[in-house]
Short mmCIF file of N, CA and C in Angstrom, two decimals:
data_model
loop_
_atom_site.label_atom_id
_atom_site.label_comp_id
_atom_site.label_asym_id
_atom_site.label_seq_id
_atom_site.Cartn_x
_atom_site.Cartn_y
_atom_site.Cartn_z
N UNK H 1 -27.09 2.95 0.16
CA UNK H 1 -25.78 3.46 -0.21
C UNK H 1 -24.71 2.38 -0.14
N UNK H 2 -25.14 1.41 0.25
CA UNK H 2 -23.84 0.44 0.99
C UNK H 2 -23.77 -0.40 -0.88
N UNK H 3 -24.93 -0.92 -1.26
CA UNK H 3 -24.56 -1.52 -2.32
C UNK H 3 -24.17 -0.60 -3.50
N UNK H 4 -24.61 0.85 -3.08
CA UNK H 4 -23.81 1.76 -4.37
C UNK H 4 -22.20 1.91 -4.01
N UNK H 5 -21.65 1.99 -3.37
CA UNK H 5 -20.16 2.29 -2.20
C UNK H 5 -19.57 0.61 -2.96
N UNK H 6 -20.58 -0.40 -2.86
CA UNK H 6 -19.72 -1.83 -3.28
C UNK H 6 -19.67 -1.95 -4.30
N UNK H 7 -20.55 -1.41 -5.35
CA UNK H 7 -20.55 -1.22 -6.97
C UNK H 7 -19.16 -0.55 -7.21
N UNK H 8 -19.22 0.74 -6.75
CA UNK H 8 -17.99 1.79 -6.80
C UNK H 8 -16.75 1.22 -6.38
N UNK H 9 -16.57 0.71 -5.13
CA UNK H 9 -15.27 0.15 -5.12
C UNK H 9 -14.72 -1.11 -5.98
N UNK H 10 -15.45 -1.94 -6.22
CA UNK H 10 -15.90 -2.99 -7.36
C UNK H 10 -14.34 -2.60 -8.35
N UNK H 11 -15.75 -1.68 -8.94
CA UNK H 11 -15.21 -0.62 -10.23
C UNK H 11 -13.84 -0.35 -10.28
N UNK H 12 -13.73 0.69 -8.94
CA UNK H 12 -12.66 1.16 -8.89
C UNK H 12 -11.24 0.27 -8.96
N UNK H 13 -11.56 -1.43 -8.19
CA UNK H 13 -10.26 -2.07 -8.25
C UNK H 13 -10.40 -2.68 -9.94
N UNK H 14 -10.85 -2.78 -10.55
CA UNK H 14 -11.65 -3.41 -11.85
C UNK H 14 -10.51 -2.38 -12.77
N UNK H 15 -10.80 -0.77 -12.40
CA UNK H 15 -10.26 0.25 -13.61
C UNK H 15 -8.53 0.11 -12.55
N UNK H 16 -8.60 -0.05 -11.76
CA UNK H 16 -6.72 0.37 -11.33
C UNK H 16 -6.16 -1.44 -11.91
N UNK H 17 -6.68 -2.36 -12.00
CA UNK H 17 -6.01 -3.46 -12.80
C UNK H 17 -5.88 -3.61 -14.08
N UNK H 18 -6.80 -2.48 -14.96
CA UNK H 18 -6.61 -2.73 -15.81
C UNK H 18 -5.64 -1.57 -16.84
N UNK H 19 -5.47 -0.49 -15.57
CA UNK H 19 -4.14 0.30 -16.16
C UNK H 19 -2.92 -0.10 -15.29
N UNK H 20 -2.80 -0.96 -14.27
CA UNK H 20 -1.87 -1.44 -13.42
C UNK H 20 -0.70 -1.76 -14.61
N UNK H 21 -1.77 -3.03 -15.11
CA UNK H 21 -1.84 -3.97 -16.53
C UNK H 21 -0.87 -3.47 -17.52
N UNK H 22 -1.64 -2.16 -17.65
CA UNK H 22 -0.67 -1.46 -18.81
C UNK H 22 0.83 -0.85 -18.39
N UNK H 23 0.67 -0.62 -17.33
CA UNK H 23 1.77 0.11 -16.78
C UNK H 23 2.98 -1.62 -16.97
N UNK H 24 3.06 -2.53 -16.75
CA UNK H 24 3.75 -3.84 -16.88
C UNK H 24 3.94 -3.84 -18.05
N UNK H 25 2.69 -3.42 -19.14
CA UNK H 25 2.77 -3.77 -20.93
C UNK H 25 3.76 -3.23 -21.60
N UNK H 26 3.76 -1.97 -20.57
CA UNK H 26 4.40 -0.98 -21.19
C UNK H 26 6.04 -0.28 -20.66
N UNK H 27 6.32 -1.34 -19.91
CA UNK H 27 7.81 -1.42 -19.42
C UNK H 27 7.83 -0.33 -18.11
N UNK H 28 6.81 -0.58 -17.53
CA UNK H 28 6.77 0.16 -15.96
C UNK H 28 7.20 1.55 -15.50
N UNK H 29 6.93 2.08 -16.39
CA UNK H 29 7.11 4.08 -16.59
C UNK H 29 7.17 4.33 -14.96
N UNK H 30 8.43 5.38 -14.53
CA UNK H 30 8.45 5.70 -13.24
C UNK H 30 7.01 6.54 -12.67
N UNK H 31 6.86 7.01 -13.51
CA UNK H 31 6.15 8.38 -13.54
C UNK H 31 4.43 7.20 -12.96
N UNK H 32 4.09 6.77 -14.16
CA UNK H 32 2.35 6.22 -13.88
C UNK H 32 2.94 5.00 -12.52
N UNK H 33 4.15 4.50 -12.85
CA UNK H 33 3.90 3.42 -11.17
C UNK H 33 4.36 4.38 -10.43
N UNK H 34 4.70 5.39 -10.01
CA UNK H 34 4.31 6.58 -9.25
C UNK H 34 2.86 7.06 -9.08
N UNK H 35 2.11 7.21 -9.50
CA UNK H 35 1.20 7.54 -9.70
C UNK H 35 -0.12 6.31 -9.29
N UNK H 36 0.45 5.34 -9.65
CA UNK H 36 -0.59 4.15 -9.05
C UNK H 36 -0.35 3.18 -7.72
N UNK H 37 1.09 3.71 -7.49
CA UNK H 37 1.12 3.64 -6.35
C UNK H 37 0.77 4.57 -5.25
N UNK H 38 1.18 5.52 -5.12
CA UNK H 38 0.39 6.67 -4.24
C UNK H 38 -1.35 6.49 -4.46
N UNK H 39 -2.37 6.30 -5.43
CA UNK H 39 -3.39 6.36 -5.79
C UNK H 39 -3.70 4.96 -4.50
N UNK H 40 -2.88 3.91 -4.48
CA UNK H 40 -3.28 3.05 -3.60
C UNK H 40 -2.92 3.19 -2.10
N UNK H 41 -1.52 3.91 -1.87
CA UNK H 41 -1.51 4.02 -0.78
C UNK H 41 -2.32 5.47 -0.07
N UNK H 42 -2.85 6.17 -1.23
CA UNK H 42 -4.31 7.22 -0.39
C UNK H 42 -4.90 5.85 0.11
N UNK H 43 -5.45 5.47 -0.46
CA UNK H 43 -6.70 4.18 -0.42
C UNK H 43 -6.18 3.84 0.84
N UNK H 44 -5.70 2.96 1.25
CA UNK H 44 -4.94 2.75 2.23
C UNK H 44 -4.95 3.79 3.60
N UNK H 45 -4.93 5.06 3.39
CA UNK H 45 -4.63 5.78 4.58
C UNK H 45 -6.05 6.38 4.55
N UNK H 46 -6.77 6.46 4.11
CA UNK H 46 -8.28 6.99 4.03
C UNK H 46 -8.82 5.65 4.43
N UNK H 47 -9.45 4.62 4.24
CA UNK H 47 -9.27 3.27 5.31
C UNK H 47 -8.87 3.66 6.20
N UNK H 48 -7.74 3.75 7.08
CA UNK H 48 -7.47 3.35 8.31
C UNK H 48 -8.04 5.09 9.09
N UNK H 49 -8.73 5.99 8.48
CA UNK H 49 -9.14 7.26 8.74
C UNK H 49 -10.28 6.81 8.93
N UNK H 50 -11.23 6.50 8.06
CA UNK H 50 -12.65 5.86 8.39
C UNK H 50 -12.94 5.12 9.50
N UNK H 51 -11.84 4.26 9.67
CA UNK H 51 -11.83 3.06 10.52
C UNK H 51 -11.33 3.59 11.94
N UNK H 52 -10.74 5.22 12.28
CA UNK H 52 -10.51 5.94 13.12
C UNK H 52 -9.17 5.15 13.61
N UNK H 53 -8.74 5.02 12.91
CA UNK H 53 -7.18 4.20 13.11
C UNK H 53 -5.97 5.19 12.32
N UNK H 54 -5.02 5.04 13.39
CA UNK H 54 -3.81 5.65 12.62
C UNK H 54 -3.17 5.47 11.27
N UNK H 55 -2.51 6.08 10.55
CA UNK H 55 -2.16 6.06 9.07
C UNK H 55 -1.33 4.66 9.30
N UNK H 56 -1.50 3.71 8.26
CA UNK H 56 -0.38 3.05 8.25
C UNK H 56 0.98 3.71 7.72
N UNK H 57 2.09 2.97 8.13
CA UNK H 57 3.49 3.09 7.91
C UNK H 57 3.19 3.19 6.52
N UNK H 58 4.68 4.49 5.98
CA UNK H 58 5.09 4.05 4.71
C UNK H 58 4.96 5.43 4.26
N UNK H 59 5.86 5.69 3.14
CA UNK H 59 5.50 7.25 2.14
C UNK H 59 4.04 7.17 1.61
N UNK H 60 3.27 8.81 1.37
CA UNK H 60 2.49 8.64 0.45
C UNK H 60 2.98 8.49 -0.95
N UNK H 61 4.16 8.59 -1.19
CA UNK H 61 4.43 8.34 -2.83
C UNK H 61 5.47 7.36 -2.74
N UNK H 62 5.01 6.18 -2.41
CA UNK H 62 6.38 4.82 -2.27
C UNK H 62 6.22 4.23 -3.98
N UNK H 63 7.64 3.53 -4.02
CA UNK H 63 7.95 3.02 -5.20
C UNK H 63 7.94 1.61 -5.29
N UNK H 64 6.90 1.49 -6.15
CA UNK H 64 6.59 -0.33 -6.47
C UNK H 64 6.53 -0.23 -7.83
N UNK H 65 6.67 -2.04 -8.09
CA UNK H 65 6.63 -2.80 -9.55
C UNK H 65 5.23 -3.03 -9.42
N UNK H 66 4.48 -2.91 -10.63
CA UNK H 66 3.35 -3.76 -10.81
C UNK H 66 2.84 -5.01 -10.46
N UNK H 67 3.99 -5.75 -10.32
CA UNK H 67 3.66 -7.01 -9.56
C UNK H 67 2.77 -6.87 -8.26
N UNK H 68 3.94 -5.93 -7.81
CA UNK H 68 3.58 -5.83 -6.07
C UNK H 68 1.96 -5.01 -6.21
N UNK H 69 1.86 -3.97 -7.12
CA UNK H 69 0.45 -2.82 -7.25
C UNK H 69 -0.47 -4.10 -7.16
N UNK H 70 -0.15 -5.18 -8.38
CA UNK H 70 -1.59 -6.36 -8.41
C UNK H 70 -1.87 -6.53 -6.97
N UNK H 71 -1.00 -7.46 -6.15
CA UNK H 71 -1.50 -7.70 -4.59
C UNK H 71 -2.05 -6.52 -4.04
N UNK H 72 -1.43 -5.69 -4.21
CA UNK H 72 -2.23 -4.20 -3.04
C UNK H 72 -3.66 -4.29 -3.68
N UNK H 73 -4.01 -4.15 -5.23
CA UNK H 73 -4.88 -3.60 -5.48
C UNK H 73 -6.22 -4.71 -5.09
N UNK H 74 -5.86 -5.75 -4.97
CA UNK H 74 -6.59 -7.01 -4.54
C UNK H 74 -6.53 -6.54 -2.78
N UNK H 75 -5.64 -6.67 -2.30
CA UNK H 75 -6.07 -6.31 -0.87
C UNK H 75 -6.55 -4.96 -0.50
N UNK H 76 -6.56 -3.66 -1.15
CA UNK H 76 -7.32 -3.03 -0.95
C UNK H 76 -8.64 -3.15 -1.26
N UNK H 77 -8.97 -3.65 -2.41
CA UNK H 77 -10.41 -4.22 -2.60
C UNK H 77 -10.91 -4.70 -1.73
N UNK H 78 -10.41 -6.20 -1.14
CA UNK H 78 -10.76 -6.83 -0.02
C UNK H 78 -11.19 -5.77 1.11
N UNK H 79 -10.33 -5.24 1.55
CA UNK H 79 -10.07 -4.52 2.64
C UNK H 79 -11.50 -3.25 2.76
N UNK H 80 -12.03 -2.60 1.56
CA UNK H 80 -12.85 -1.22 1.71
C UNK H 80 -14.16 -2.12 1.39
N UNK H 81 -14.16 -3.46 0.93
CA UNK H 81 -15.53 -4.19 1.16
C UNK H 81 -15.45 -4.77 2.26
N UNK H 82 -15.23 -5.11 2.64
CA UNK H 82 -15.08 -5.59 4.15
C UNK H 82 -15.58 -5.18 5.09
N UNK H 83 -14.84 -3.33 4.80
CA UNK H 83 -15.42 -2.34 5.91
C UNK H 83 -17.26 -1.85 5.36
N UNK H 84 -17.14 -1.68 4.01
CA UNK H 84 -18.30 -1.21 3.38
C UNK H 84 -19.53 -1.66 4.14
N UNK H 85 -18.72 -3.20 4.37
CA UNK H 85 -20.16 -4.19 4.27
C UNK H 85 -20.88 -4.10 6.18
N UNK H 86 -20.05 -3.47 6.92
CA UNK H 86 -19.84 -3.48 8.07
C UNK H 86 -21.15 -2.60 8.34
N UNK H 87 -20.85 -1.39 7.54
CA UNK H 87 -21.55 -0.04 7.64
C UNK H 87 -23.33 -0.25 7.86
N UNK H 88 -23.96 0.46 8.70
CA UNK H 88 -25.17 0.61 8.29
C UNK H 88 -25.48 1.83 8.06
N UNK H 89 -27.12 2.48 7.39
CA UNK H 89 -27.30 3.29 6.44
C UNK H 89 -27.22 4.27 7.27
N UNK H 90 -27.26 4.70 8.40
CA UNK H 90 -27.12 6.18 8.99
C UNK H 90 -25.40 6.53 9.40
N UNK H 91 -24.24 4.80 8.92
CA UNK H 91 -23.35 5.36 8.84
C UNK H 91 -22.53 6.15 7.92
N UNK H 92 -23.16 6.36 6.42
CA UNK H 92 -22.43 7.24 5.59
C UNK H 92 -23.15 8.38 5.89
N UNK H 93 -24.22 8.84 6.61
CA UNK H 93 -24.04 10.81 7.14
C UNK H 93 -22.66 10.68 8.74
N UNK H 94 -22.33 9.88 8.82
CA UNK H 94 -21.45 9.80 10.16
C UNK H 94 -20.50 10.87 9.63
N UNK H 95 -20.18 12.10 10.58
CA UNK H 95 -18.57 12.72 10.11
C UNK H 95 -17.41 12.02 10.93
N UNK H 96 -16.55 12.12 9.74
CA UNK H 96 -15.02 11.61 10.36
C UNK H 96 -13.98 12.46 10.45
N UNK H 97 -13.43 12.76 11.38
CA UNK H 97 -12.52 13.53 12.08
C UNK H 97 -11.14 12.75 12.36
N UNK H 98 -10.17 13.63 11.26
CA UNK H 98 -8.64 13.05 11.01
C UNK H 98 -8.26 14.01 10.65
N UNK H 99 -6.91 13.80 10.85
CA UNK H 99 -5.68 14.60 10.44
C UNK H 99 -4.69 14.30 9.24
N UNK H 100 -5.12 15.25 8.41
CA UNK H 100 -3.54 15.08 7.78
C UNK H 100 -2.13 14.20 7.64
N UNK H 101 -1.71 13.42 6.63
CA UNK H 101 -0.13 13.51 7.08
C UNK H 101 0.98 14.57 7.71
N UNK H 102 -0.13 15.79 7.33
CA UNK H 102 0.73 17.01 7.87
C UNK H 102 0.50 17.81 9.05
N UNK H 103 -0.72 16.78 9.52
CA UNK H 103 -1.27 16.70 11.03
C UNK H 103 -2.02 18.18 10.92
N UNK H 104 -3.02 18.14 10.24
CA UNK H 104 -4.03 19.80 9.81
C UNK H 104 -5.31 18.39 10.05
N UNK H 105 -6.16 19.18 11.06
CA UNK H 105 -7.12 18.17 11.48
C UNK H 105 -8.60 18.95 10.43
N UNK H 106 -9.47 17.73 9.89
CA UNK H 106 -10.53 18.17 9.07
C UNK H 106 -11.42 17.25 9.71
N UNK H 107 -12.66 17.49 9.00
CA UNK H 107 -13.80 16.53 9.24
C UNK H 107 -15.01 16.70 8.28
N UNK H 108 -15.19 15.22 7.88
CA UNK H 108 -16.51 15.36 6.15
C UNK H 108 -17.04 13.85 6.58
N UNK H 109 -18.16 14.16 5.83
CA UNK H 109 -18.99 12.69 6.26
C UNK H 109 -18.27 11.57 5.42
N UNK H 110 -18.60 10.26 5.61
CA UNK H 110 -18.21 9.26 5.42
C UNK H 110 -18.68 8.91 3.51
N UNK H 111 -19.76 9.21 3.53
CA UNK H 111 -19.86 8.86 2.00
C UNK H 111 -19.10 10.35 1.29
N UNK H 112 -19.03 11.64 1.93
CA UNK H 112 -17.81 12.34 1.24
C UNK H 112 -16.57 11.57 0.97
N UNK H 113 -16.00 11.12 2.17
CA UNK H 113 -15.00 10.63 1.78
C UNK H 113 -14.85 9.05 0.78
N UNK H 114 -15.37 8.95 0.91
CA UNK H 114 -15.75 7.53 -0.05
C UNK H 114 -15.88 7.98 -1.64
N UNK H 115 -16.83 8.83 -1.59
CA UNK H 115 -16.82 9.67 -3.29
C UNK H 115 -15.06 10.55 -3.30
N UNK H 116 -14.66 10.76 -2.55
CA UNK H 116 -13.15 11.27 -2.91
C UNK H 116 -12.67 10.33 -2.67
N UNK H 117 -12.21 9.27 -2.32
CA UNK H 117 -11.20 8.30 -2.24
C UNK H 117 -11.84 7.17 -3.95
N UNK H 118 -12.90 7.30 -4.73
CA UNK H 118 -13.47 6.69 -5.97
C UNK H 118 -12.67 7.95 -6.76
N UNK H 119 -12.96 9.27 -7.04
CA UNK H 119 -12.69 10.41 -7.45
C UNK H 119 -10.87 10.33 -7.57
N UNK H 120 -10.50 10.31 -6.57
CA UNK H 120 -9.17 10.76 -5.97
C UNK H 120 -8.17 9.47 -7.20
N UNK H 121 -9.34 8.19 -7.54
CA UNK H 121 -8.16 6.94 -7.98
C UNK H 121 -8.46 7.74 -9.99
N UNK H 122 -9.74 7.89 -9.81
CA UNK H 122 -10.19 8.82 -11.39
C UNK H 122 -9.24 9.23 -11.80
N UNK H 123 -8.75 10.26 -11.14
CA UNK H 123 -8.01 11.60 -11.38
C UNK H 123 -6.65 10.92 -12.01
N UNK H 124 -5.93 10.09 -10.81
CA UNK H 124 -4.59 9.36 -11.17
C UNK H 124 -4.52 8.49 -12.78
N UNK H 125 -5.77 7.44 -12.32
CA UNK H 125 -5.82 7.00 -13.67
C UNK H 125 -5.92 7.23 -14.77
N UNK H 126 -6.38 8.60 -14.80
CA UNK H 126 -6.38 9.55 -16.54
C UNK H 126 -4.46 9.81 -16.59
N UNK H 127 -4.30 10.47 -15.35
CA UNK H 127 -2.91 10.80 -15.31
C UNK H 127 -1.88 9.43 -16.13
N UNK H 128 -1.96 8.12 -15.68
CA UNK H 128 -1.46 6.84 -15.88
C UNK H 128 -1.83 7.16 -17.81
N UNK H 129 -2.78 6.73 -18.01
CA UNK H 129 -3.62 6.58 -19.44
C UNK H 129 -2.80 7.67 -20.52
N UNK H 130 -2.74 9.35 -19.79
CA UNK H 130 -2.15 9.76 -20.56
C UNK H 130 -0.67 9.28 -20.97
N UNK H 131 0.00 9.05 -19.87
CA UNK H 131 1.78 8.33 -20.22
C UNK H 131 1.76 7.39 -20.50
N UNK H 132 0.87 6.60 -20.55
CA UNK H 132 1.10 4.71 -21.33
C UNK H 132 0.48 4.87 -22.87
N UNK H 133 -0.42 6.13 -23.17
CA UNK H 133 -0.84 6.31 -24.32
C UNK H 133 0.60 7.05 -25.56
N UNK H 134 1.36 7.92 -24.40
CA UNK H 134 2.27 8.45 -25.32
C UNK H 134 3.27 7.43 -25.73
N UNK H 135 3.18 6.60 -24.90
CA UNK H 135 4.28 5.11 -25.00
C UNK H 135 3.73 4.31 -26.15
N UNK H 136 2.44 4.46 -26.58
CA UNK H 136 2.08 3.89 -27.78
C UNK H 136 0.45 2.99 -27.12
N UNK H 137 0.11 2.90 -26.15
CA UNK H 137 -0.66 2.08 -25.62
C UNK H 137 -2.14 2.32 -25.94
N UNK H 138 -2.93 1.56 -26.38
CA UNK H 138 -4.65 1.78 -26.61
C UNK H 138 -4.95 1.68 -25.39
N UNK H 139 -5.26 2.63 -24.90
CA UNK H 139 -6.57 2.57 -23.76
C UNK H 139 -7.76 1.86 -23.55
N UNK H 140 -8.20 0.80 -22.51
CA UNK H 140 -9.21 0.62 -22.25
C UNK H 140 -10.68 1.50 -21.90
N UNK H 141 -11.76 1.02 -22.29
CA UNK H 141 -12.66 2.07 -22.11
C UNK H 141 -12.78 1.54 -20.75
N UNK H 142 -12.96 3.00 -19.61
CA UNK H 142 -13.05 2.67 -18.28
C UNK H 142 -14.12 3.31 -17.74
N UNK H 143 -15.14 3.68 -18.50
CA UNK H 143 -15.98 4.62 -17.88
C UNK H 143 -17.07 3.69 -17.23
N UNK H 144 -16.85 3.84 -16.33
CA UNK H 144 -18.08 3.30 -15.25
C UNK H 144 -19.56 2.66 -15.61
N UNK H 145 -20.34 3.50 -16.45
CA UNK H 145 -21.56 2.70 -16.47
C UNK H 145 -21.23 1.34 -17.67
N UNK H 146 -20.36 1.77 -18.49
CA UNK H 146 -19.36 0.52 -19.33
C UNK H 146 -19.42 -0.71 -18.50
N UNK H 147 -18.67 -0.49 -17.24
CA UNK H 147 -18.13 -1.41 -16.42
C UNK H 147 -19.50 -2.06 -15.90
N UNK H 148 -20.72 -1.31 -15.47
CA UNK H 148 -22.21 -1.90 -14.79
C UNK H 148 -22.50 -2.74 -16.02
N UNK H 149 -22.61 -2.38 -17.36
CA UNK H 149 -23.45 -2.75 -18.47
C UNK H 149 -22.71 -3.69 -18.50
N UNK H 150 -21.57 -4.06 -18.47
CA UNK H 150 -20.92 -5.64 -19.23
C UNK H 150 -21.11 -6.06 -17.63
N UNK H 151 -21.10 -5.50 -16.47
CA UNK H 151 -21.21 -6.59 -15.02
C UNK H 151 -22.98 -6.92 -15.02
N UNK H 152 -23.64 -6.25 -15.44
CA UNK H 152 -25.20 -6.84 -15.57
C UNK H 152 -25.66 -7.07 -16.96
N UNK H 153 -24.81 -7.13 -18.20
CA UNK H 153 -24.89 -7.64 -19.68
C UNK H 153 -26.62 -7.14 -19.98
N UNK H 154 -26.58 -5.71 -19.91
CA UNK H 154 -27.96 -5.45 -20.22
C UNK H 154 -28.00 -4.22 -21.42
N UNK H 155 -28.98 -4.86 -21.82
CA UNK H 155 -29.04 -4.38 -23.37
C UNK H 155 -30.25 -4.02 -23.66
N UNK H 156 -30.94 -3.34 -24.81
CA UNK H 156 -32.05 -3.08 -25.15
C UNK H 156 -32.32 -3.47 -26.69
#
């Protein structure tokens, strides 16, 4: 699971740069850098949940330029391989037990949360795609096994 979790996060910083991208192309819409920012600062607070560490500082819906999204989205990358790579295989059945920003305490295993924190950036990024598309913007194709086939150039 550890090299499927590093594929996925891979991916995931791969598809948030390349609508980051658009969101800059396209004169920085409040709405999608809303939207891709919160998408990173989940990332961010789900990390320091895994890691059984307190939320970092800051809103879940803070307001950044694309500039600033590029660095996050590079240091969150860094940051969930890092931990990924840490993991051994009986740690994604591990459950993790956290609370809320609104302090409502839950608990789901570790590769749950890992498939919702991949899921959770999905969701935003269609959200982004739709408002940079009404702005006039072509969409990149972002669908995942896309992204494996041109990262292992395999063909038949």
């Amino acid at each position: 699971m550890k090299n499927y979790f590093t594929r996925l996060f891979t991916y995931d910083a791969w598809a948030n740069r390349q609508m980051n991208g658009l969101i800059a192309q396209y004169g920085e819409p409040q709405q999608a850098r809303g939207w891709m920012a919160h998408l990173l600062a989940a990332q961010q607070i789900w990390l320091k949940r895994c890691q059984g560490l307190p939320a970092p500082p800051g809103p879940l819906w803070p307001d950044k330029e694309s500039t600033e999204m590029a660095g996050i989205i590079t240091q969150n990358e860094t940051d969930w391989l890092v931990y990924i790579e840490t993991l051994q295989p009986e740690d994604f059945d591990k459950v993790i037990t956290y609370k809320t920003l609104k302090g409502d305490g839950f608990e789901n295993t570790l590769a749950d949360i890992l498939a919702h924190v991949i899921n959770h950036g999905t969701h935003h990024r269609a959200q982004i795609g739709q408002q940079v598309k009404q702005l006039g913007a072509k969409l990149p194709p972002l669908d995942y096994v896309l992204y494996i086939r041109d990262l292992h150039k395999t063909t038949i």
